[in-house]
Coordinates of C-alpha atoms and ligand atoms in Angstrom, one line a residue:
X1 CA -2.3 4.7 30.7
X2 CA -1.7 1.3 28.5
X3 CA 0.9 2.3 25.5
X4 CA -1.2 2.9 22.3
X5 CA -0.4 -0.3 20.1
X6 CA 1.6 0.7 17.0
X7 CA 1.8 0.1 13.3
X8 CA 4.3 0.7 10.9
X9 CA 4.2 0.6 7.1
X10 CA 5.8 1.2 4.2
X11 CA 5.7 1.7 0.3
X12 CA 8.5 0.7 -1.6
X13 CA 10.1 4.2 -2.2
X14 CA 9.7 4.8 -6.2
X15 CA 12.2 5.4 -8.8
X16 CA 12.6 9.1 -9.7
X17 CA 13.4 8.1 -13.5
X18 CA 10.0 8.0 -14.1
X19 CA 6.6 9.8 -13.5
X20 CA 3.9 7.8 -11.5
X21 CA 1.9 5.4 -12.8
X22 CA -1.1 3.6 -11.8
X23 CA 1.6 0.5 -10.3
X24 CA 3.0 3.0 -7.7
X25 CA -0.5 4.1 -7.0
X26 CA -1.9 0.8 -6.3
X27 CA 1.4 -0.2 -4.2
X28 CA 0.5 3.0 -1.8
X29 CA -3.0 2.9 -2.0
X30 CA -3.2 -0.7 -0.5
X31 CA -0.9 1.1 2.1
X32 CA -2.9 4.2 3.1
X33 CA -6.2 1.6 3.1
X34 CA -4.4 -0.3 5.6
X35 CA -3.0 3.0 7.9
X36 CA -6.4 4.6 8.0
X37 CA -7.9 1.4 8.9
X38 CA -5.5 0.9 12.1
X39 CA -6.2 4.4 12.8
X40 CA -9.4 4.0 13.2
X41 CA -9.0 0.7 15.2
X42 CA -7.0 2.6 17.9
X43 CA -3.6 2.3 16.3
X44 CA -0.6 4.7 16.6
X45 CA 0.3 4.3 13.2
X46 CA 3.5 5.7 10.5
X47 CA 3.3 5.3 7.4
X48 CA 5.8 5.8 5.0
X49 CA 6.3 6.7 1.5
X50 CA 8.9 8.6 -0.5
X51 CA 11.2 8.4 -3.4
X52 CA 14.5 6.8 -4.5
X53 CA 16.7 9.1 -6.3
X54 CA 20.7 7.5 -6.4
X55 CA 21.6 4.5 -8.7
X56 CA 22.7 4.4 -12.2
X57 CA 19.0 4.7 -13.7
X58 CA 18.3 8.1 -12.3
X59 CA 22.0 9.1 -13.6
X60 CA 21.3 8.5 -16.6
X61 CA 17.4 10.0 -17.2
X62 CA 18.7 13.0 -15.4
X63 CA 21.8 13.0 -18.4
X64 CA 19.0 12.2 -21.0
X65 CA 16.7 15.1 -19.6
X66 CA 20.0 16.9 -19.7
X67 CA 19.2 17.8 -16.0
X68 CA 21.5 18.3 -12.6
X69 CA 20.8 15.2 -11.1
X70 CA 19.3 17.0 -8.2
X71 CA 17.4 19.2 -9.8
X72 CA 15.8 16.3 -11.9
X73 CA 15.0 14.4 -8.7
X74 CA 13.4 17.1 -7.1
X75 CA 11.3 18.0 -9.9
X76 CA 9.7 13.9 -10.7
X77 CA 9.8 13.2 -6.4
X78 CA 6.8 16.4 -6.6
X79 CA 4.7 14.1 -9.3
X80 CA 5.1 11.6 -6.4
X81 CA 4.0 14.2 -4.0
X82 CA 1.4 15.5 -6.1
X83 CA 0.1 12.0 -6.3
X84 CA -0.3 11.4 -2.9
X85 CA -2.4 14.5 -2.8
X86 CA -4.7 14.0 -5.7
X87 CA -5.4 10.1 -4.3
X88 CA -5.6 11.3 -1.0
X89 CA -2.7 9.4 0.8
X90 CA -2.6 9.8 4.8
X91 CA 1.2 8.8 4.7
X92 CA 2.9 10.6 8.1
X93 CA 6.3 10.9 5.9
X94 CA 7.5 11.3 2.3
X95 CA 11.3 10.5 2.6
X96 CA 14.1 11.4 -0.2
X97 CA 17.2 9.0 -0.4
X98 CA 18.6 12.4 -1.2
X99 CA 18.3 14.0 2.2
X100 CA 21.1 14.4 4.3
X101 CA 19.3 12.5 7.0
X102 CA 19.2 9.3 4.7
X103 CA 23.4 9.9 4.1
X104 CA 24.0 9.8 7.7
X105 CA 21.3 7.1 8.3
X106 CA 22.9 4.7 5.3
X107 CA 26.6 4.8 6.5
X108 CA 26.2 4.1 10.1
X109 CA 24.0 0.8 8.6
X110 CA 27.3 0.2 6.1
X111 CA 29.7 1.2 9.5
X112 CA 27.6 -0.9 11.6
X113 CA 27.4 -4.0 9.2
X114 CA 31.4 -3.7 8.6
X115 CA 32.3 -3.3 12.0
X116 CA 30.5 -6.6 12.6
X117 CA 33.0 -8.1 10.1
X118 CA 30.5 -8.7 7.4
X119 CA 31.8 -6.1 4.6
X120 CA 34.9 -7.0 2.4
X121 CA 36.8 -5.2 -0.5
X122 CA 37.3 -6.9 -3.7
X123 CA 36.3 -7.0 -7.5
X124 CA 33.3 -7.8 -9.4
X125 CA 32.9 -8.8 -12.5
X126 CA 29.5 -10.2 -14.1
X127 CA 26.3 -8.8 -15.3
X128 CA 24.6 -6.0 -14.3
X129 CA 21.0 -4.6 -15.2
X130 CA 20.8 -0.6 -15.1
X131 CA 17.0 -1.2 -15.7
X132 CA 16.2 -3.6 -12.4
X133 CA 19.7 -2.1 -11.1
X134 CA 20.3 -5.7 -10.6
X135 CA 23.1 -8.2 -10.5
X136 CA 22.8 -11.3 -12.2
X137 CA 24.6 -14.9 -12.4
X138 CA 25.5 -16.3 -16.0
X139 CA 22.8 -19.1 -15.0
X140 CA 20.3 -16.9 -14.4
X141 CA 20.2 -15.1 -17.8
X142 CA 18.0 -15.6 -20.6
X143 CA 18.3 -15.5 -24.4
X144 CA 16.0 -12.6 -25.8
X145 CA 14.4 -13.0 -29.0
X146 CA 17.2 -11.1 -31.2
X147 CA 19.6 -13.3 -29.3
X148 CA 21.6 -11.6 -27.0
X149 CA 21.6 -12.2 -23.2
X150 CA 19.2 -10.7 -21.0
X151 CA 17.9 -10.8 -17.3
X152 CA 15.2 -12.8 -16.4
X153 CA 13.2 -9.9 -16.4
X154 CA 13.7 -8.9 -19.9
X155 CA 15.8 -6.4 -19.3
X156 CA 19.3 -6.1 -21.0
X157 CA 22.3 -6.0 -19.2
X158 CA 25.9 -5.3 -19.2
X159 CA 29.7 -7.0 -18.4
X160 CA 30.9 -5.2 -15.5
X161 CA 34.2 -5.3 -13.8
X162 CA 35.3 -2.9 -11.1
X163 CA 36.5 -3.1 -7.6
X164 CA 33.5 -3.5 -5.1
X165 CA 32.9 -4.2 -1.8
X166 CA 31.0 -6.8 -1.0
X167 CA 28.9 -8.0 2.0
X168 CA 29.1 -11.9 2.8
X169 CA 25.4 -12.6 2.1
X170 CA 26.8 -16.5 1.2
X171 CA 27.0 -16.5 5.3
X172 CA 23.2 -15.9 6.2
X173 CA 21.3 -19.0 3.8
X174 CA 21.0 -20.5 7.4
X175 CA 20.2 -17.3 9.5
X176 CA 17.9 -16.4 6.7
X177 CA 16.2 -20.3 6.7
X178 CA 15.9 -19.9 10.1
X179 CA 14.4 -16.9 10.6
X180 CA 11.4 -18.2 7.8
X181 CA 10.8 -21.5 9.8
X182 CA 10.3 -19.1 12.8
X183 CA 8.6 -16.3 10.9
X184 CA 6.2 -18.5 8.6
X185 CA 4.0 -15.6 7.8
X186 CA 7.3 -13.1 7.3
X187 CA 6.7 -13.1 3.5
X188 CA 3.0 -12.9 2.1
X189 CA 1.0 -14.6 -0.1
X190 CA 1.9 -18.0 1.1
X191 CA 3.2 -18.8 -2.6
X192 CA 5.8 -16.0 -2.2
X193 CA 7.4 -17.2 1.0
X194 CA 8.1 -20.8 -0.7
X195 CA 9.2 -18.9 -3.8
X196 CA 11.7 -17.2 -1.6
X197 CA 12.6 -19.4 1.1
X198 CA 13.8 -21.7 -2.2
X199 CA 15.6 -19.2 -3.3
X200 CA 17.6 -19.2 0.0
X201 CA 17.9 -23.0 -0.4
X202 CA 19.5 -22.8 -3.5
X203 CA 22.2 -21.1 -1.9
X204 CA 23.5 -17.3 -1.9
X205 CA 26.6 -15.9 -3.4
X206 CA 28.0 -12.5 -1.5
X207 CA 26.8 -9.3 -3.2
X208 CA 28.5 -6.2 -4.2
X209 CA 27.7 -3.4 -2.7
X210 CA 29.7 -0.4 -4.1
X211 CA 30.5 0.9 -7.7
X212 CA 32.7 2.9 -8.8
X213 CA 31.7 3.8 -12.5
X214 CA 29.4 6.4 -11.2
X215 CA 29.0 9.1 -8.5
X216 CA 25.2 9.4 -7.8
X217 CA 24.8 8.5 -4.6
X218 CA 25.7 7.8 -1.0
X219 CA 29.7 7.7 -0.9
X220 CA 31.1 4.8 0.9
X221 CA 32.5 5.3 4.7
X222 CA 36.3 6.2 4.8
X223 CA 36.5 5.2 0.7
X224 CA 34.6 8.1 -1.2
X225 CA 36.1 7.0 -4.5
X226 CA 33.0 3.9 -3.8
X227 CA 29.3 4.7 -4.2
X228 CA 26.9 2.4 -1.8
X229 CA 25.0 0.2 -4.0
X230 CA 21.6 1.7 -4.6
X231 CA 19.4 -1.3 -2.8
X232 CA 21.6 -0.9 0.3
X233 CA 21.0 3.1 0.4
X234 CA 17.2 2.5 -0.5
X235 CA 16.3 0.1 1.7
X236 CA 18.0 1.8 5.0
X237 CA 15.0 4.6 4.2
X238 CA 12.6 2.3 6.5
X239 CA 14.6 3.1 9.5
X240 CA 16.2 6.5 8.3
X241 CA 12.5 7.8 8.8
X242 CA 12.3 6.4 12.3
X243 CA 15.5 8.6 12.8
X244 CA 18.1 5.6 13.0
X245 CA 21.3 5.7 13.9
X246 CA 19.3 7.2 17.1
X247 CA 17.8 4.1 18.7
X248 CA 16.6 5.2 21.3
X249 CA 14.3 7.8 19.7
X250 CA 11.2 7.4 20.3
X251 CA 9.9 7.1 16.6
X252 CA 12.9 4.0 16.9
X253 CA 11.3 2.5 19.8
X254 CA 8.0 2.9 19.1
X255 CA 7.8 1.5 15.0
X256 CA 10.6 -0.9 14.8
X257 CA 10.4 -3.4 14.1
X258 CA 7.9 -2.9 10.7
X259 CA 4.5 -4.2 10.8
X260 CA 4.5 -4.4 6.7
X261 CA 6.6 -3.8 4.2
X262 CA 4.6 -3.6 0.9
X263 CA 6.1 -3.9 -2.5
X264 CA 5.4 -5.5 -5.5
X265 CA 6.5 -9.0 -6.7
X266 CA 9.5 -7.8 -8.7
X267 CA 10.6 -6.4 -5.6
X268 CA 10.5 -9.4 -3.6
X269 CA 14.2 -10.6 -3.0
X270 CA 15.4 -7.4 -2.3
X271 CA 13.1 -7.0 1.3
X272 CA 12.2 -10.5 2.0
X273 CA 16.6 -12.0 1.4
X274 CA 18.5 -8.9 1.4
X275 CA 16.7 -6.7 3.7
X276 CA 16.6 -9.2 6.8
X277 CA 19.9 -10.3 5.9
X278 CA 21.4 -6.9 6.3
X279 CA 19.7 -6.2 9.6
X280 CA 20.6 -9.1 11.1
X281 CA 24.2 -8.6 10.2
X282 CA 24.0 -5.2 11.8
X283 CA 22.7 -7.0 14.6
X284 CA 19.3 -5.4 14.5
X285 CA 15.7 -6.6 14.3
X286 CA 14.5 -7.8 10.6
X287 CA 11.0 -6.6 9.5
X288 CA 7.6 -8.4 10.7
X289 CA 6.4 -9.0 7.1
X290 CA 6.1 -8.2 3.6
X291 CA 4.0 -8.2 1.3
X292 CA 4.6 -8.8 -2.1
X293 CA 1.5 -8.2 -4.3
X294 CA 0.9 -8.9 -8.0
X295 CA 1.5 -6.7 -11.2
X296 CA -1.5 -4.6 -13.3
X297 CA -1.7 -4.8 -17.1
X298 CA -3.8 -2.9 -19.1
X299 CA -6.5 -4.5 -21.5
X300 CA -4.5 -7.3 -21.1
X301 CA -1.2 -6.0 -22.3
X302 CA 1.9 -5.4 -20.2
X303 CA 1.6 -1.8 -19.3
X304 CA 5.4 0.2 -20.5
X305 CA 6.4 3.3 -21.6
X306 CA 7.7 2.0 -25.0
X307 CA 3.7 0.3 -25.4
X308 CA 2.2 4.0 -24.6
X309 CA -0.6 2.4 -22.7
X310 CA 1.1 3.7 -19.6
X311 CA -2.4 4.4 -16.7
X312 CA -2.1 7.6 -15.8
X313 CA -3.6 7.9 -12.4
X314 CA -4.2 11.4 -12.8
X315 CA -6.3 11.2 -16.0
X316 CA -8.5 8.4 -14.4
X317 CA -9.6 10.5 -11.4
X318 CA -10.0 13.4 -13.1
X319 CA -12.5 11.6 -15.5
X320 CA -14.2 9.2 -12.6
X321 CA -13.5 10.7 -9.4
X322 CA -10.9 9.6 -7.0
X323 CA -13.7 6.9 -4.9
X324 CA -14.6 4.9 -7.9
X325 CA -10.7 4.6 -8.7
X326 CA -9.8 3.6 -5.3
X327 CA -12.6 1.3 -4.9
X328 CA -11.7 -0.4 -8.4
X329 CA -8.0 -0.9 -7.8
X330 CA -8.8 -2.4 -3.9
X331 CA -11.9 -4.7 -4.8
X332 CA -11.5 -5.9 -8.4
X333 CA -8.4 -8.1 -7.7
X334 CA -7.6 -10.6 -5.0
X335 CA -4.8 -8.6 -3.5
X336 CA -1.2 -10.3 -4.3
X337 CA -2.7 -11.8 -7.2
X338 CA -2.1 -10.0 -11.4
X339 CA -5.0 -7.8 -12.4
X340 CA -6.1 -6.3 -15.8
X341 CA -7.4 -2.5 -16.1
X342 CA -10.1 -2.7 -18.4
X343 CA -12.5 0.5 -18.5
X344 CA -15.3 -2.0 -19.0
X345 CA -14.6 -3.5 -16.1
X346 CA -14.1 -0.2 -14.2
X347 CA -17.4 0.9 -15.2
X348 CA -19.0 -2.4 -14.5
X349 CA -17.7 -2.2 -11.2
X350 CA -18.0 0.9 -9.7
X351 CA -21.9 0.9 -10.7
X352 CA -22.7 -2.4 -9.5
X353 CA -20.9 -1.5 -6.5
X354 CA -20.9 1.6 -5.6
X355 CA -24.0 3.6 -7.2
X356 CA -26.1 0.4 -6.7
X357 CA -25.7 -1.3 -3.8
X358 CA -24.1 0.9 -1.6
X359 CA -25.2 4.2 -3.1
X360 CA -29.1 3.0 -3.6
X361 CA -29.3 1.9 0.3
X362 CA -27.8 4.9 1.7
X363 CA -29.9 7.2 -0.6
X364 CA -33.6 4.9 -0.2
X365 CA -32.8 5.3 2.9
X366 CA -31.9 8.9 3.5
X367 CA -34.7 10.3 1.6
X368 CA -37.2 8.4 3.0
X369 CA -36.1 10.1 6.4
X370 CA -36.1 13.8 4.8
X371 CA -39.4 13.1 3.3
X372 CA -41.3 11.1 6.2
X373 CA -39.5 12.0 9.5
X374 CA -39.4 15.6 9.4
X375 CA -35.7 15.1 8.0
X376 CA -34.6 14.2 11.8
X377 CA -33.2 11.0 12.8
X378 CA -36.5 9.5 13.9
X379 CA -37.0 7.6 17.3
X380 CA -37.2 3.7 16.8
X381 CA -40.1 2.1 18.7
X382 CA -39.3 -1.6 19.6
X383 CA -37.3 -3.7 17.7
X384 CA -38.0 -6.9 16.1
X385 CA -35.8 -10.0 15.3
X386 CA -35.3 -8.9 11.9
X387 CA -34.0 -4.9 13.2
X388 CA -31.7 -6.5 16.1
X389 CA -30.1 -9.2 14.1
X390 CA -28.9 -6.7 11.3
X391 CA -27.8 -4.1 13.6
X392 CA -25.7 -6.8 15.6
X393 CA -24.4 -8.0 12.3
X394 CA -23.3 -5.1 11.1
X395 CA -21.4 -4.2 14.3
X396 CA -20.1 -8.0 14.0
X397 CA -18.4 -7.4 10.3
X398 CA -15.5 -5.2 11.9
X399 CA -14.2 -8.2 13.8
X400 CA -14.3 -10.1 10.4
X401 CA -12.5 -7.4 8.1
X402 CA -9.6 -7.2 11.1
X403 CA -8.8 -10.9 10.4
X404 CA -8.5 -10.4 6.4
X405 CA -6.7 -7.2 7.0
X406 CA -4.4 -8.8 9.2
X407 CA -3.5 -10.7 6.2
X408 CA -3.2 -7.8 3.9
X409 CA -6.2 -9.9 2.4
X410 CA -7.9 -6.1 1.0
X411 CA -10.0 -7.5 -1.3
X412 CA -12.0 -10.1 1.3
X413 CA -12.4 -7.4 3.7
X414 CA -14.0 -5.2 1.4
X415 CA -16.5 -8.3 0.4
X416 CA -16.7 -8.7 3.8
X417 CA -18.6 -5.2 4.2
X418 CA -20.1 -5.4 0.9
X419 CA -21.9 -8.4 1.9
X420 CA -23.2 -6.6 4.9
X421 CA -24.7 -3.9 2.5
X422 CA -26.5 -6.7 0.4
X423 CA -27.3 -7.6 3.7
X424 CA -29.2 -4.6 4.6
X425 CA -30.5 -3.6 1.4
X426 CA -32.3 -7.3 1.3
X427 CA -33.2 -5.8 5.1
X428 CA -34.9 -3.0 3.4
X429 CA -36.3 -4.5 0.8
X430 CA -38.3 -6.9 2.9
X431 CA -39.3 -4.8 5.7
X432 CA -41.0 -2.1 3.1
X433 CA -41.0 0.9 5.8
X434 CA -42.9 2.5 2.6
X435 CA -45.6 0.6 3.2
X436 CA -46.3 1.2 7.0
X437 CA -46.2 4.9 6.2
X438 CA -49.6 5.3 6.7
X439 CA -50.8 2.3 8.3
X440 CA -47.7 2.0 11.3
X441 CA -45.7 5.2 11.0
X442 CA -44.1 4.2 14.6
X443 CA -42.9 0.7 12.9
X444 CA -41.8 3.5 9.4
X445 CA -39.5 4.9 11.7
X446 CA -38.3 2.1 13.4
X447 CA -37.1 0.5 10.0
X448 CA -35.9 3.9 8.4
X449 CA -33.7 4.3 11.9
X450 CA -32.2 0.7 11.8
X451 CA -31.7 1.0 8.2
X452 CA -29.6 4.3 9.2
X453 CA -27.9 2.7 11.8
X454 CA -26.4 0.2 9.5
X455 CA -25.2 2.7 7.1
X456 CA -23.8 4.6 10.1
X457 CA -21.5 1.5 10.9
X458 CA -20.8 0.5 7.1
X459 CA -20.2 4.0 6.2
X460 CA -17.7 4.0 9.1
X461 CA -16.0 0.8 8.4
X462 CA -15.7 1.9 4.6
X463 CA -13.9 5.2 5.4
X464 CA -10.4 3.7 4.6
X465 CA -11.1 2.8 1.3
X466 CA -13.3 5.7 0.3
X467 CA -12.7 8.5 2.9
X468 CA -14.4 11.4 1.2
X469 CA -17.8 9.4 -0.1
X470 CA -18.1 8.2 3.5
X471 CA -16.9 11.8 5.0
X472 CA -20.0 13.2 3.0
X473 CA -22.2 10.0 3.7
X474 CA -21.5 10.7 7.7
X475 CA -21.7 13.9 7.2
X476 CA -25.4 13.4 5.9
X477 CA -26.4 11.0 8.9
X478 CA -25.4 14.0 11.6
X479 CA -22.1 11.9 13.1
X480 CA -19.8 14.3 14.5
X481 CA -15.9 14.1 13.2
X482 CA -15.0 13.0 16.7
X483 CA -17.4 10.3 16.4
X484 CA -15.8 8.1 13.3
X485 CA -13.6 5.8 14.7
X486 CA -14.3 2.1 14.9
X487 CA -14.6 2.3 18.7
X488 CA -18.2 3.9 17.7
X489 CA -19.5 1.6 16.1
X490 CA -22.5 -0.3 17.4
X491 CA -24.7 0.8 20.3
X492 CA -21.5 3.2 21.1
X493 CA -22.0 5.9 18.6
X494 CA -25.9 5.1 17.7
X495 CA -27.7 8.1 16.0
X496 CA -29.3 10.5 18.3
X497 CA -33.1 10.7 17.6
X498 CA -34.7 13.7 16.5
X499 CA -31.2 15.1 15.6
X500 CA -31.6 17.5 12.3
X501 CA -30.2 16.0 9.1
X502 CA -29.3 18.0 6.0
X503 CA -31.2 17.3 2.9
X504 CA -29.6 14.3 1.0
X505 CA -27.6 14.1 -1.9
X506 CA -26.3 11.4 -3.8
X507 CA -22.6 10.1 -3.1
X508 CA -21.9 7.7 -5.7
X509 CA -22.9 8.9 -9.2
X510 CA -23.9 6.4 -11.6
X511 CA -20.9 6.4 -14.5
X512 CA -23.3 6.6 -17.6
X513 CA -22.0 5.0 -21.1
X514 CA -21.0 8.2 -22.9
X515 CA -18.5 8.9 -19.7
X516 CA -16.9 5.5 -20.4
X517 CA -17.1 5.0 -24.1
Ligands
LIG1 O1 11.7 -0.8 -7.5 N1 1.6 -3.3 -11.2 O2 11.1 1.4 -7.6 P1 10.1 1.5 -8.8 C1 1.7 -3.2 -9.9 N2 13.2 2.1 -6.1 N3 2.6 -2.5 -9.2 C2 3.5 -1.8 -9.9 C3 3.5 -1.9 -11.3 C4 2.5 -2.6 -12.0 N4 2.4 -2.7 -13.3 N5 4.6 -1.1 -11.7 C5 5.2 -0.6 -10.6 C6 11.8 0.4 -7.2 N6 4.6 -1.1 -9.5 C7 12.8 0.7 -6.1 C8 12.2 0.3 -4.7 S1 12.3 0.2 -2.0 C9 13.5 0.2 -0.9 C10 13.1 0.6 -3.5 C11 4.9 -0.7 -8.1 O3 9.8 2.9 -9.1 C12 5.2 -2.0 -7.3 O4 5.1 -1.6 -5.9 O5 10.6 0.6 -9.9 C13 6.7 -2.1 -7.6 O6 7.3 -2.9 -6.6 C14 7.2 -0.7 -7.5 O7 6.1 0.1 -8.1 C15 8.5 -0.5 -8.2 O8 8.8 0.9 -8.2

């Protein structure tokens, strides 16, 4: 038998110093929209997701919450859990940087990386940022509005000086260079690559890669007095959870390297320069890609704890649903690019959208059936140009949302399936199966079953984006479980005539005013 092709992606894995917000929901939502989609295209897929619990930040909220480190972790990496749950993540693996696993996994990286001469003891001194748990060149800093020196992201930072380690990134600008011109599509959106490959151009200075002015965390090989620098320890999780240092596991073998590494654009330099730069001093294989999408604000304002206006992921799909939610965050903004949470827009959305077009069609559509055709799939008659050419488009729009998808492009594959619905509710509209309900009952049912046969397919092609609306909406149309992969759509998996339908119900409520005032 041919090996199953394989896909592998990650989230980043989230700070424990804080609970989730609607940032870390979007970066794993995009994720689990892309896993259950390469699922259902035949995919062995892993995806990955977890929390990062050493560093200097999670120090000091676990002191602040007057909390054992530990127990502090474990108690903020269950929101995380809790989140996947209540947004319905398919993740294969939540990892914990805290797991002995993830020790053993980060110092063979560090003994592997040092035994290829790329490690070195010294002393650093310069500025650090706690917050972004960051280092910083003079040059780079900024002047804050009350006049002291901050990072470039705002956040402040401190003089450091302690003995380090340090790993030679100065060596890899050409390596790295390389490895772009050969990997064009390595880093996505385009923009992001030229960000970073000048970056690279501009030249690298080694980077430290142990403290010493803290204990939380993964203790240096052969010099426990050192604590590995938190990016180092996080970002081995990718291949701690494919079992590394054992390479020739299977889970090894079979996922590396990643397909996507998705993060967020403040991420960026950390997977797209350090990342690749580590592996290929360890001698191993860097990443296929990442992504790096863009950052949510809320009504237009900067969302942060200190501006309380903090999205609570939780609150929103208990008040909407979790569909509408996923929809919203997947469709409303051109993936990679900034968005704004506005609850007018939410609204706006999810009815035009979702209760509308894609609700309305499978509903018209569904009741007509119950009502005229004995609530049984009913038995087309012949088909006409108009019936053939929607039921070949529909089955066309897979090949379509594969191309965006490879991409990471979320946003123009949904479109792509949206337009497919306008598609067939225009189909609907002009073919009026109401009106042949007396006249032409054969030509009634001929309509109503196209009409279901395009839902079948869009319903099946929408599962990763809204899995329980379409579970329920498949559910309705008769399609067994077994029968919901992508390999079933068109003539494949095409409703059985006269099979018995339950009675419809409506999968996309309509969010009235009072919900959303
Ligand atoms: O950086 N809009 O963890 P973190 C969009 N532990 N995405 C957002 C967002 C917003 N307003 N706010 C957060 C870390 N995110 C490290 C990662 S990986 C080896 C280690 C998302 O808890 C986005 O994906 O600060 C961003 O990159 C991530 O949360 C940062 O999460």
């Amino acid at each position: 038998m041919p090996k199953q092709k394989s896909f592998y992606i990650t989230t980043p894995i989230y700070y424990v110093n804080d609970v989730p917000h609607i940032g870390h929901a979007y970066t794993t939502l995009a994720c689990d929209v892309l896993a259950r989609f390469k699922r259902l295209d035949g995919y062995d897929v892993m995806f990955l997701t977890g929390t990062d619990e050493h560093g200097q930040k999670v120090e000091k909220s676990a002191a602040a919450a007057q909390m054992d480190p530990k127990l502090f972790c474990d108690q903020v990496s269950e929101r995380f859990r809790e989140l996947a749950q209540v947004m319905n993540f398919s993740h294969d693996q939540f990892i914990r940087t805290t797991e002995p696993r993830h020790f053993l996994s980060a110092q063979a990286l560090w003994q592997r990386i040092e035994a290829n001469g790329h490690i070195y003891k010294g002393a650093y001194s310069g500025w650090y940022s706690v917050r972004d748990e960051a280092f910083y060149a003079e040059s780079e800093l900024v002047v804050a509005e009350d006049g002291t020196k901050v990072a470039p992201t705002g956040a402040p930072v401190e003089w450091l000086e302690e003995p380090s380690y340090f790993f030679d990134l100065s060596k890899w600008q050409q390596p790295l260079l390389d490895f772009y011109e050969k990997n064009p599509h390595f880093v996505l959106p385009k923009t992001r690559m030229n960000e970073v490959t000048s970056f690279v151009k501009g030249g690298l200075n080694d980077l430290s890669i142990s403290r010493t002015s803290f204990k939380w965390g993964v203790p240096v090989p052969g010099d426990p007095d050192h604590i590995m620098y938190v990016w180092i320890d996080a970002l081995t999780n990718y291949i701690t959870a494919l079992q590394y240092p054992d390479m020739d596991s299977e889970a090894y073998q079979t996922y590396w390297p990643a397909d996507v590494h998705m993060v967020g654009k403040d991420i960026l330099r950390f997977h797209a320069v350090y990342w690749p730069a580590f592996m290929m001093a360890a001698g191993l294989e860097p990443p296929k890609r990442v992504f790096a999408h863009g950052w949510w604000t809320n009504e237009g304002q900067k969302i942060s704890k200190s501006l309380g206006n903090v999205i609570d992921p939780f609150g929103l799909v208990n008040e909407f649903g979790l569909d509408p939610v996923r929809y919203f965050l997947m469709r409303e903004v051109p993936f990679g690019s900034d968005g704004d949470f506005s609850r007018q827009s939410f609204v706006t959305r999810a009815n035009a959208d979702l209760a509308n077009d894609f609700g309305n069609l499978a509903q018209r559509c569904l009741s007509m059936i119950a009502k005229n055709c004995d609530g049984k799939v009913p038995q087309p008659g012949t088909l006409q140009d108009a019936d053939a050419m929607l039921l070949t488009d529909t089955a066309n729009v897979l090949k379509e949302v594969r191309v965006y998808l490879d991409d990471q492009a979320v946003h123009l594959a949904i479109e792509a399936i949206w337009r497919q619905i306008s598609r067939a509710n225009g189909y609907v509209a002009a073919q009026e199966p109401w009106v042949h309900r007396k006249t032409d009952p054969q030509r009634m049912a001929t309509i109503l079953y196209v009409a279901a046969e395009a839902v079948r397919n869009l319903a099946i092609l929408s599962q990763p984006i809204v899995p329980e609306s379409m579970a329920k909406l498949l559910d309705q149309l008769g399609v067994p479980e077994t029968d919901r992969g992508f390999d079933q759509l068109g003539e494949a998996g095409s409703l059985v005539p006269g099979t018995p339908l339950p009675p419809p119900i409506g999968i996309f409520p309509r969010i009235t005013e009072k919900e959303s005032a």
